mmCIF file of C-alpha atoms in Angstrom:
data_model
loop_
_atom_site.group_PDB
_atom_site.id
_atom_site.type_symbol
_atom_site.label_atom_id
_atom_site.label_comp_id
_atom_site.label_asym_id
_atom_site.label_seq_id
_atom_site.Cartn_x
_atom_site.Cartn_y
_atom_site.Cartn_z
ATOM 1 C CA UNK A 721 0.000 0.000 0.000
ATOM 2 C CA UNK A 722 1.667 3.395 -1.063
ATOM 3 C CA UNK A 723 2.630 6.040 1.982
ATOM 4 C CA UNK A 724 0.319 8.672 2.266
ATOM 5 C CA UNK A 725 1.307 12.311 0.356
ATOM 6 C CA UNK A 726 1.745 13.858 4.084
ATOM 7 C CA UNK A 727 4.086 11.263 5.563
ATOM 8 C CA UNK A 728 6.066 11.169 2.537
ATOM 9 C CA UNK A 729 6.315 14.863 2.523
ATOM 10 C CA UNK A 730 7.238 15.495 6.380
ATOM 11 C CA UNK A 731 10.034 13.186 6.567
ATOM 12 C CA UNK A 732 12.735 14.738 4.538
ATOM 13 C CA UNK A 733 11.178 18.147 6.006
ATOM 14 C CA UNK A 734 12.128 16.529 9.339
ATOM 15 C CA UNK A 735 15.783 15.384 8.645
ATOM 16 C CA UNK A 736 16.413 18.505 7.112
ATOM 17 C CA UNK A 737 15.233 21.166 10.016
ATOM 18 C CA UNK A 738 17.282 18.509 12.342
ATOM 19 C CA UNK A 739 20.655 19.229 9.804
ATOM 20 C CA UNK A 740 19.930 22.998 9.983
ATOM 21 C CA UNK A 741 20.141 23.127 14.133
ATOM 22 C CA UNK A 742 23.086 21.562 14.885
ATOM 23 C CA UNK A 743 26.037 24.771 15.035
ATOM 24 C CA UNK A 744 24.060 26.413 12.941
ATOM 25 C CA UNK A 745 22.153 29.726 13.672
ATOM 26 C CA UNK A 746 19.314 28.478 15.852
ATOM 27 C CA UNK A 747 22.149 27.082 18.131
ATOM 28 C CA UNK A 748 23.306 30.797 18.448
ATOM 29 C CA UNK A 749 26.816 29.258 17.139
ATOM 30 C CA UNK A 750 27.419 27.907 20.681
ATOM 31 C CA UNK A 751 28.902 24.570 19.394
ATOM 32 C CA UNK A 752 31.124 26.812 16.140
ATOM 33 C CA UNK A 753 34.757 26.620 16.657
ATOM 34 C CA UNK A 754 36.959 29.200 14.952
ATOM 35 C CA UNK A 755 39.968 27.365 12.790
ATOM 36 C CA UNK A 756 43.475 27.631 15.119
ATOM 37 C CA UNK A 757 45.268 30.523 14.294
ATOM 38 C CA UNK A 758 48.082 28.958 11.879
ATOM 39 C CA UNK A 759 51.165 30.093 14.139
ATOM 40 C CA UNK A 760 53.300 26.916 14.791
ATOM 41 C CA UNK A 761 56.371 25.965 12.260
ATOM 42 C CA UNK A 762 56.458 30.156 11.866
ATOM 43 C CA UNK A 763 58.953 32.582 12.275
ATOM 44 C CA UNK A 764 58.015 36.614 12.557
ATOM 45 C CA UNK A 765 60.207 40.160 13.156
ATOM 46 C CA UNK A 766 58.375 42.379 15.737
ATOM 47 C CA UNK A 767 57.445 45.533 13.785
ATOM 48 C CA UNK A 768 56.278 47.650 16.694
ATOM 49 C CA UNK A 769 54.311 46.801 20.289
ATOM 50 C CA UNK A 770 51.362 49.294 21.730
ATOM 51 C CA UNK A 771 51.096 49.225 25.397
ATOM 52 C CA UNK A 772 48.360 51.415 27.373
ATOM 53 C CA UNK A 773 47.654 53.320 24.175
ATOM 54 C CA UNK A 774 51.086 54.234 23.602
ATOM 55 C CA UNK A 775 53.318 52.423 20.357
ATOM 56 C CA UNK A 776 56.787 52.153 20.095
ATOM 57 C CA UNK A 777 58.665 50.831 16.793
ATOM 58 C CA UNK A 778 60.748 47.777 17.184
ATOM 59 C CA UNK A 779 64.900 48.125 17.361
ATOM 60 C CA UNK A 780 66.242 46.054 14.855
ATOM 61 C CA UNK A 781 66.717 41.905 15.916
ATOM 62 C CA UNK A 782 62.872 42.043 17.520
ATOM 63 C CA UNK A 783 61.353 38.538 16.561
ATOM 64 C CA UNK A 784 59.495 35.795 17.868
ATOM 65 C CA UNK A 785 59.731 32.248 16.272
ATOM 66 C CA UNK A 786 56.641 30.038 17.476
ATOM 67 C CA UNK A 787 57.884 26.709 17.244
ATOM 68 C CA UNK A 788 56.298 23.430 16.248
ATOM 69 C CA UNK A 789 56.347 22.593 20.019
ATOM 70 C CA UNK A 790 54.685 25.131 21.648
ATOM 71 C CA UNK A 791 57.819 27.395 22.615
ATOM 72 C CA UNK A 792 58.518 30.646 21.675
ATOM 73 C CA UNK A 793 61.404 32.288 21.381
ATOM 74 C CA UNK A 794 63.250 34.856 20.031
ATOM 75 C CA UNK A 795 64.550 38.705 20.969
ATOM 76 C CA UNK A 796 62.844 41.714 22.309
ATOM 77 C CA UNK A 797 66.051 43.581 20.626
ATOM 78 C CA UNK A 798 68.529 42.521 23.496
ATOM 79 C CA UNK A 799 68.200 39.782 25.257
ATOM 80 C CA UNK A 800 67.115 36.432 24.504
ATOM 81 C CA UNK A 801 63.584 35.397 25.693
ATOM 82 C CA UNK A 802 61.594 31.654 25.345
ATOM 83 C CA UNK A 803 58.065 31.006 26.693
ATOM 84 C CA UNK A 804 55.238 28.362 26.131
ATOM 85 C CA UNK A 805 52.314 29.342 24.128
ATOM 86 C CA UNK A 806 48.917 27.427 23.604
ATOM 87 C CA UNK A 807 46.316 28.631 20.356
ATOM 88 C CA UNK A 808 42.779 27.821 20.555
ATOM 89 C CA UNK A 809 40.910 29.546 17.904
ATOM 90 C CA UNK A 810 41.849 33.117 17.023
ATOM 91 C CA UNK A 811 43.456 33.263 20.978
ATOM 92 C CA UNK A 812 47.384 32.661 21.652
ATOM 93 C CA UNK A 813 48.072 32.595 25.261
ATOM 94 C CA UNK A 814 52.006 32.977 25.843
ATOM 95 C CA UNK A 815 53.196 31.664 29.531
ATOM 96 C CA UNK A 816 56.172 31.121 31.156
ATOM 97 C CA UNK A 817 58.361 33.939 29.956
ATOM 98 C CA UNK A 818 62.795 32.784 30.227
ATOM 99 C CA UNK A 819 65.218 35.931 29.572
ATOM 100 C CA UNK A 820 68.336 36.693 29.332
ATOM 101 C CA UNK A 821 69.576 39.385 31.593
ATOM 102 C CA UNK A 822 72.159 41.285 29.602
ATOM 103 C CA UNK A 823 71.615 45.300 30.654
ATOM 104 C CA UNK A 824 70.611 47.262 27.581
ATOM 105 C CA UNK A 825 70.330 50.959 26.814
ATOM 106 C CA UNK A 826 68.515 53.639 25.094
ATOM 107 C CA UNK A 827 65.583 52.776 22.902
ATOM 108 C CA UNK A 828 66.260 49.027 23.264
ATOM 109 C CA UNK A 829 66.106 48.951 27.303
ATOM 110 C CA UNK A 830 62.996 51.046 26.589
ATOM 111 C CA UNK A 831 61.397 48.713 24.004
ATOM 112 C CA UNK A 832 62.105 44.593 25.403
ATOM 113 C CA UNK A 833 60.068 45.556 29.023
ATOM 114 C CA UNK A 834 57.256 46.921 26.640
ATOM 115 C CA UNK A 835 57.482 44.073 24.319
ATOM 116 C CA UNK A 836 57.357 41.470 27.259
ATOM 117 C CA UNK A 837 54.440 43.158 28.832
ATOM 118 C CA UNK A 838 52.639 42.890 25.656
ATOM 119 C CA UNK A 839 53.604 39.102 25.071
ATOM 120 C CA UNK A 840 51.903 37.904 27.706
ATOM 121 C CA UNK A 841 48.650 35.885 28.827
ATOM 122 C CA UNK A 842 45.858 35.788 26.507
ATOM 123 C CA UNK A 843 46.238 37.227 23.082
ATOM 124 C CA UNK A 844 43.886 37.430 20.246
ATOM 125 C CA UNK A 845 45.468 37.069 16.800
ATOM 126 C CA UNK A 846 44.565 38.221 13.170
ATOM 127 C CA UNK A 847 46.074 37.546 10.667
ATOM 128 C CA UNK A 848 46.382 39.239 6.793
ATOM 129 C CA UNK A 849 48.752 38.220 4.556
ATOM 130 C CA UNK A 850 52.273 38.289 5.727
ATOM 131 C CA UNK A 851 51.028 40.655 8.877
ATOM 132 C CA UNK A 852 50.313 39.423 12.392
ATOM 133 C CA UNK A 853 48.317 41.475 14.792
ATOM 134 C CA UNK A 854 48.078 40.461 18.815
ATOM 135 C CA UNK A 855 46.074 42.460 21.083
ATOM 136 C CA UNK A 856 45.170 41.976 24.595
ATOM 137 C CA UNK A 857 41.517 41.163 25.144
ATOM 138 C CA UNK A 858 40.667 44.784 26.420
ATOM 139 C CA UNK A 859 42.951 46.205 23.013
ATOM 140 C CA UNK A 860 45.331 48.542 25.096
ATOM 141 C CA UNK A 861 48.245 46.316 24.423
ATOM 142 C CA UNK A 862 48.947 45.395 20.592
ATOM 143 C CA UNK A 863 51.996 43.692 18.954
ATOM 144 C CA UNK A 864 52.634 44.083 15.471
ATOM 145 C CA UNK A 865 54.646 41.472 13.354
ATOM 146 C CA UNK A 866 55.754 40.633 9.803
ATOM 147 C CA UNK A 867 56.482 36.867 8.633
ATOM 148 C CA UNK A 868 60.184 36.622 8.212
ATOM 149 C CA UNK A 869 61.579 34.512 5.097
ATOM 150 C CA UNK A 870 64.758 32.182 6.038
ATOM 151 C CA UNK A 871 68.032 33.397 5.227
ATOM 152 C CA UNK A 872 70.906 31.500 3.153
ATOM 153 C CA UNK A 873 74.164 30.421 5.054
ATOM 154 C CA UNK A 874 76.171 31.834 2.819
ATOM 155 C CA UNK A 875 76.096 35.794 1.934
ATOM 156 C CA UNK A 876 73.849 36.401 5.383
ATOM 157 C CA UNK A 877 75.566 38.853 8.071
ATOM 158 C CA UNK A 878 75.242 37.275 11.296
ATOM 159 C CA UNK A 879 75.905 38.953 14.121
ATOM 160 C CA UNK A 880 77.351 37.125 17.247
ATOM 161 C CA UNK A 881 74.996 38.014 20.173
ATOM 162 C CA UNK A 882 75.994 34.409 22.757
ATOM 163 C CA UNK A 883 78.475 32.089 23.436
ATOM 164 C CA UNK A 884 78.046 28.335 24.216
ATOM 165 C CA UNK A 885 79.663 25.794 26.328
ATOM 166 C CA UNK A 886 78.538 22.252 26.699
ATOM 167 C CA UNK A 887 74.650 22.517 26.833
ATOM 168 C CA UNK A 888 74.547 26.246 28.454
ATOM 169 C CA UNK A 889 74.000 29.417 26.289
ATOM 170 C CA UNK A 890 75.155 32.395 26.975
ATOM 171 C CA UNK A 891 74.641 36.455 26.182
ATOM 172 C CA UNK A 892 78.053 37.925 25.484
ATOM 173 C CA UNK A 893 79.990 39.636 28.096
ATOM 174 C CA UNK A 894 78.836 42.768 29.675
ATOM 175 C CA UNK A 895 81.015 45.768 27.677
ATOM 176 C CA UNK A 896 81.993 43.817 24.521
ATOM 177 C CA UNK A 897 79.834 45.860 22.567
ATOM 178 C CA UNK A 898 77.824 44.667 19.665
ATOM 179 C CA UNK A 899 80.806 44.429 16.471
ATOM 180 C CA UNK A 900 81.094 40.955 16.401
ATOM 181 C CA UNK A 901 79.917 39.749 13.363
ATOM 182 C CA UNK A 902 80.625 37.874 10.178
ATOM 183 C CA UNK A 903 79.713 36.641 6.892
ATOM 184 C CA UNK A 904 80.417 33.103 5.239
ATOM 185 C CA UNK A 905 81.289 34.537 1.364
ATOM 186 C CA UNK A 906 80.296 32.121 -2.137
ATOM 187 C CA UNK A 907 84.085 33.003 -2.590
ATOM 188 C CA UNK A 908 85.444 30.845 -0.019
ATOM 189 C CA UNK A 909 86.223 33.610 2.584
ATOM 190 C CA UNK A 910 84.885 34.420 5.886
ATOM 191 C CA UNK A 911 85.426 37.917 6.887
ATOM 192 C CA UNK A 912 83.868 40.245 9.410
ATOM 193 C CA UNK A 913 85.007 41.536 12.789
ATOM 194 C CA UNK A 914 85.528 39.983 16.306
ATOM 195 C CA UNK A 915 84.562 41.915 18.579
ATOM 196 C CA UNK A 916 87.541 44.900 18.447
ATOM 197 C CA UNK A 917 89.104 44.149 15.026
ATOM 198 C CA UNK A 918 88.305 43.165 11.313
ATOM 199 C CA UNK A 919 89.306 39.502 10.371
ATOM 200 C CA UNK A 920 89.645 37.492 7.216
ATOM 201 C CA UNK A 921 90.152 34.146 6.517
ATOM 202 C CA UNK A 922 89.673 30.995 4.373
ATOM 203 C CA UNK A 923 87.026 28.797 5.040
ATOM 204 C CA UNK A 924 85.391 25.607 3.861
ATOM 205 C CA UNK A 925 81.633 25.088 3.999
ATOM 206 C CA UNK A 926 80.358 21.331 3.545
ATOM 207 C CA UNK A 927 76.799 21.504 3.632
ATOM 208 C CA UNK A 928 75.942 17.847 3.703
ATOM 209 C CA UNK A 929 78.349 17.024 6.907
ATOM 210 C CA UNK A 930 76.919 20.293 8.367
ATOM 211 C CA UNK A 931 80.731 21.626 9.070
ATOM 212 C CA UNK A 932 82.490 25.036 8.867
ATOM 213 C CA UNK A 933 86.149 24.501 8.627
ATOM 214 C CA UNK A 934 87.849 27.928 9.223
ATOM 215 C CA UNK A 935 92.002 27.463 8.080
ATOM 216 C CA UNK A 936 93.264 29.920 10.332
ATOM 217 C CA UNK A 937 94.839 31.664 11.646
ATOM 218 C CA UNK A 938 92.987 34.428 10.627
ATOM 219 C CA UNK A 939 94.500 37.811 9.579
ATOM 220 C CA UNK A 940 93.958 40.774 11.996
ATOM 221 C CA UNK A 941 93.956 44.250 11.937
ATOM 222 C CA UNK A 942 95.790 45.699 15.138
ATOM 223 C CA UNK A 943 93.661 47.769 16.898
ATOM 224 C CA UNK A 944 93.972 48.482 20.765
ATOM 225 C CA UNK A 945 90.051 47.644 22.260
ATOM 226 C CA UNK A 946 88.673 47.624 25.861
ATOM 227 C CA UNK A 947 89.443 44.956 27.937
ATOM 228 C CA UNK A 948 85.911 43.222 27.868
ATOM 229 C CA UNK A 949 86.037 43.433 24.169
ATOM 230 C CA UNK A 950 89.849 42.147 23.556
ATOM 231 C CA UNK A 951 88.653 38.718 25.554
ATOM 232 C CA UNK A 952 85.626 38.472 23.333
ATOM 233 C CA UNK A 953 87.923 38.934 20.096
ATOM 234 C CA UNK A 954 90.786 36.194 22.308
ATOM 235 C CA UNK A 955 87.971 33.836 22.839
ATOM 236 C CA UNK A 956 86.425 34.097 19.083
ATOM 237 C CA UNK A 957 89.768 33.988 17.725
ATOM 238 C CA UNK A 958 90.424 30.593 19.218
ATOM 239 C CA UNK A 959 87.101 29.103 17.655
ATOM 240 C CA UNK A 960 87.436 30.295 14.530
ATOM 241 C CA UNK A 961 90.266 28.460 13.970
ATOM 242 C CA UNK A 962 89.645 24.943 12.905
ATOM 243 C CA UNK A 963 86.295 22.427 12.106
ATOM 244 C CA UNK A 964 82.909 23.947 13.611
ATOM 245 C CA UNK A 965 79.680 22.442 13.427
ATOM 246 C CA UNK A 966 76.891 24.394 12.634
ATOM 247 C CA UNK A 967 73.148 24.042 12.789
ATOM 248 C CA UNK A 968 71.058 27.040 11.129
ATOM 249 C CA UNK A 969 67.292 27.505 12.390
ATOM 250 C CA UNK A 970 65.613 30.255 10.002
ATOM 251 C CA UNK A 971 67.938 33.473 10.967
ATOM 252 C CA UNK A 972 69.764 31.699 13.928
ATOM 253 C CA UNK A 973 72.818 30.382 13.578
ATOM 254 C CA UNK A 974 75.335 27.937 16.009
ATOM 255 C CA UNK A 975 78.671 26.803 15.537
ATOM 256 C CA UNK A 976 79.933 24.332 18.066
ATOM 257 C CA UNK A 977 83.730 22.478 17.866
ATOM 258 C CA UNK A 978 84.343 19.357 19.184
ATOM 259 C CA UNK A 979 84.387 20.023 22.631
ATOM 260 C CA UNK A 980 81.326 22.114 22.594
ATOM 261 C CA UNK A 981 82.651 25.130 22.735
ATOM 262 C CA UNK A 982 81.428 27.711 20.282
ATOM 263 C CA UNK A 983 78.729 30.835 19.276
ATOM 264 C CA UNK A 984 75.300 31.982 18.805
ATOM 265 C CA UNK A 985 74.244 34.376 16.292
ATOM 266 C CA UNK A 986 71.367 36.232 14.666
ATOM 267 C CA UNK A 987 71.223 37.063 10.829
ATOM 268 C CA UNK A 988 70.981 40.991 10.707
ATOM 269 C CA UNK A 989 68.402 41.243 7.329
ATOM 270 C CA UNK A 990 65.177 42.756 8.165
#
């Protein structure tokens, strides 16, 4: 015997009002969930950071690299920092801030205590393009941030900013100033300065073993420095004299030799 015209009518009417409630708009969106903002694996430079209304641009070396493991780290443009971050949704909450305590001055001892205040606790994040925007839930504090492409090895000025010893990092002595620095040339030279003077020398880059072999010594200028800054240049003229290992992480850069001795540094592009 055929179903009646009603029946036959009201049961797909039925299924479908049932489809239609669940997260939709009669459910006032309760059960919705906003897609994770897309922050892990990513590496940004911090442009500027509002706090209490009042923005201040970034010194140059501000970043943040939000790692596939929940830690952040990076620089608020002088010291080190790392912290633990968790996204749900649009919201990053950053805990657990770790930093360096190397004193700085002018606009970058004004900027990191800003920065840290502002990278902190719940944040919500938008994204547009290659821009990041963080803001505190009640919008006085705001950080802005750029996605930052990797750098090469080679042809990349990276400037020394830590030392290393066994499994302990370190900021670079108080008064060394900030000359260190160096660049790995396509020519077969590494050149740059070590704290106090200039240096050249040759150097052999195997990618595939990961090494750095520097066939010093290196050739100095002679230039009379401070005494903090002549046992910077002493120490990084005894590691840069032989095979280093390196590991490079987006713009950071370590060279280790074989008894764990070595560097820390931090390409300079913006």
């Amino acid at each position: 015997m055929p179903k009646p015209r009603a029946l036959a009518v009201l049961v797909p009417l039925l299924l479908l009002t049932a489809c239609g409630t669940e997260g939709g708009a009669g459910s006032g969106g309760a059960d919705t969930v906003s897609p994770d903002l897309p922050v892990a694996g990513t590496h940004w430079t911090v442009d500027s950071v509002t706090v209490d209304g009042r923005r201040s641009t970034a010194p140059d070396g501000a970043r943040v690299d939000f790692e596939e493991d929940g830690r952040a780290q990076g620089s608020g443009g002088c010291n080190a920092f790392g912290a633990s971050f968790a996204v749900r949704g649009d919201t990053l909450t950053v805990t657990r801030h770790e930093v360096t305590t190397m004193a700085c001055s002018g606009d970058r001892g004004g900027f990191e205590p800003e920065f840290l205040e502002a990278f902190s606790g719940p944040l919500k994040g938008t994204l547009k393009g290659e821009d990041l925007r963080l803001s505190s839930p009640d919008g006085r504090n705001v950080l802005e941030l750029t996605a930052e492409p990797a750098v090469p090895l080679r042809g990349t000025t990276w400037k020394i900013d830590g030392l290393v010893s066994g499994d302990t990092a370190s900021s670079l002595p108080a008064g060394s100033g900030d000359k260190a620095r160096f660049v790995i040339g396509s020519d077969g030279r590494i050149t740059g300065n070590l704290g106090c003077n200039n240096f050249s020398a040759t150097a052999r880059l195997d990618e595939k073993a990961r090494t750095l072999t520097v066939e010093g010594p290196a050739a100095t200028t002679r230039m009379i420095c401070t005494g903090p800054q002549m046992n910077l240049e002493t120490r990084l003229y005894e590691l840069l004299d032989g095979p280093l290992t390196y590991r490079l992480n987006h713009r950071t850069l370590t060279l280790t030799d074989a008894s764990h001795e070595g560097l820390t540094a931090a390409a300079t592009v913006r």
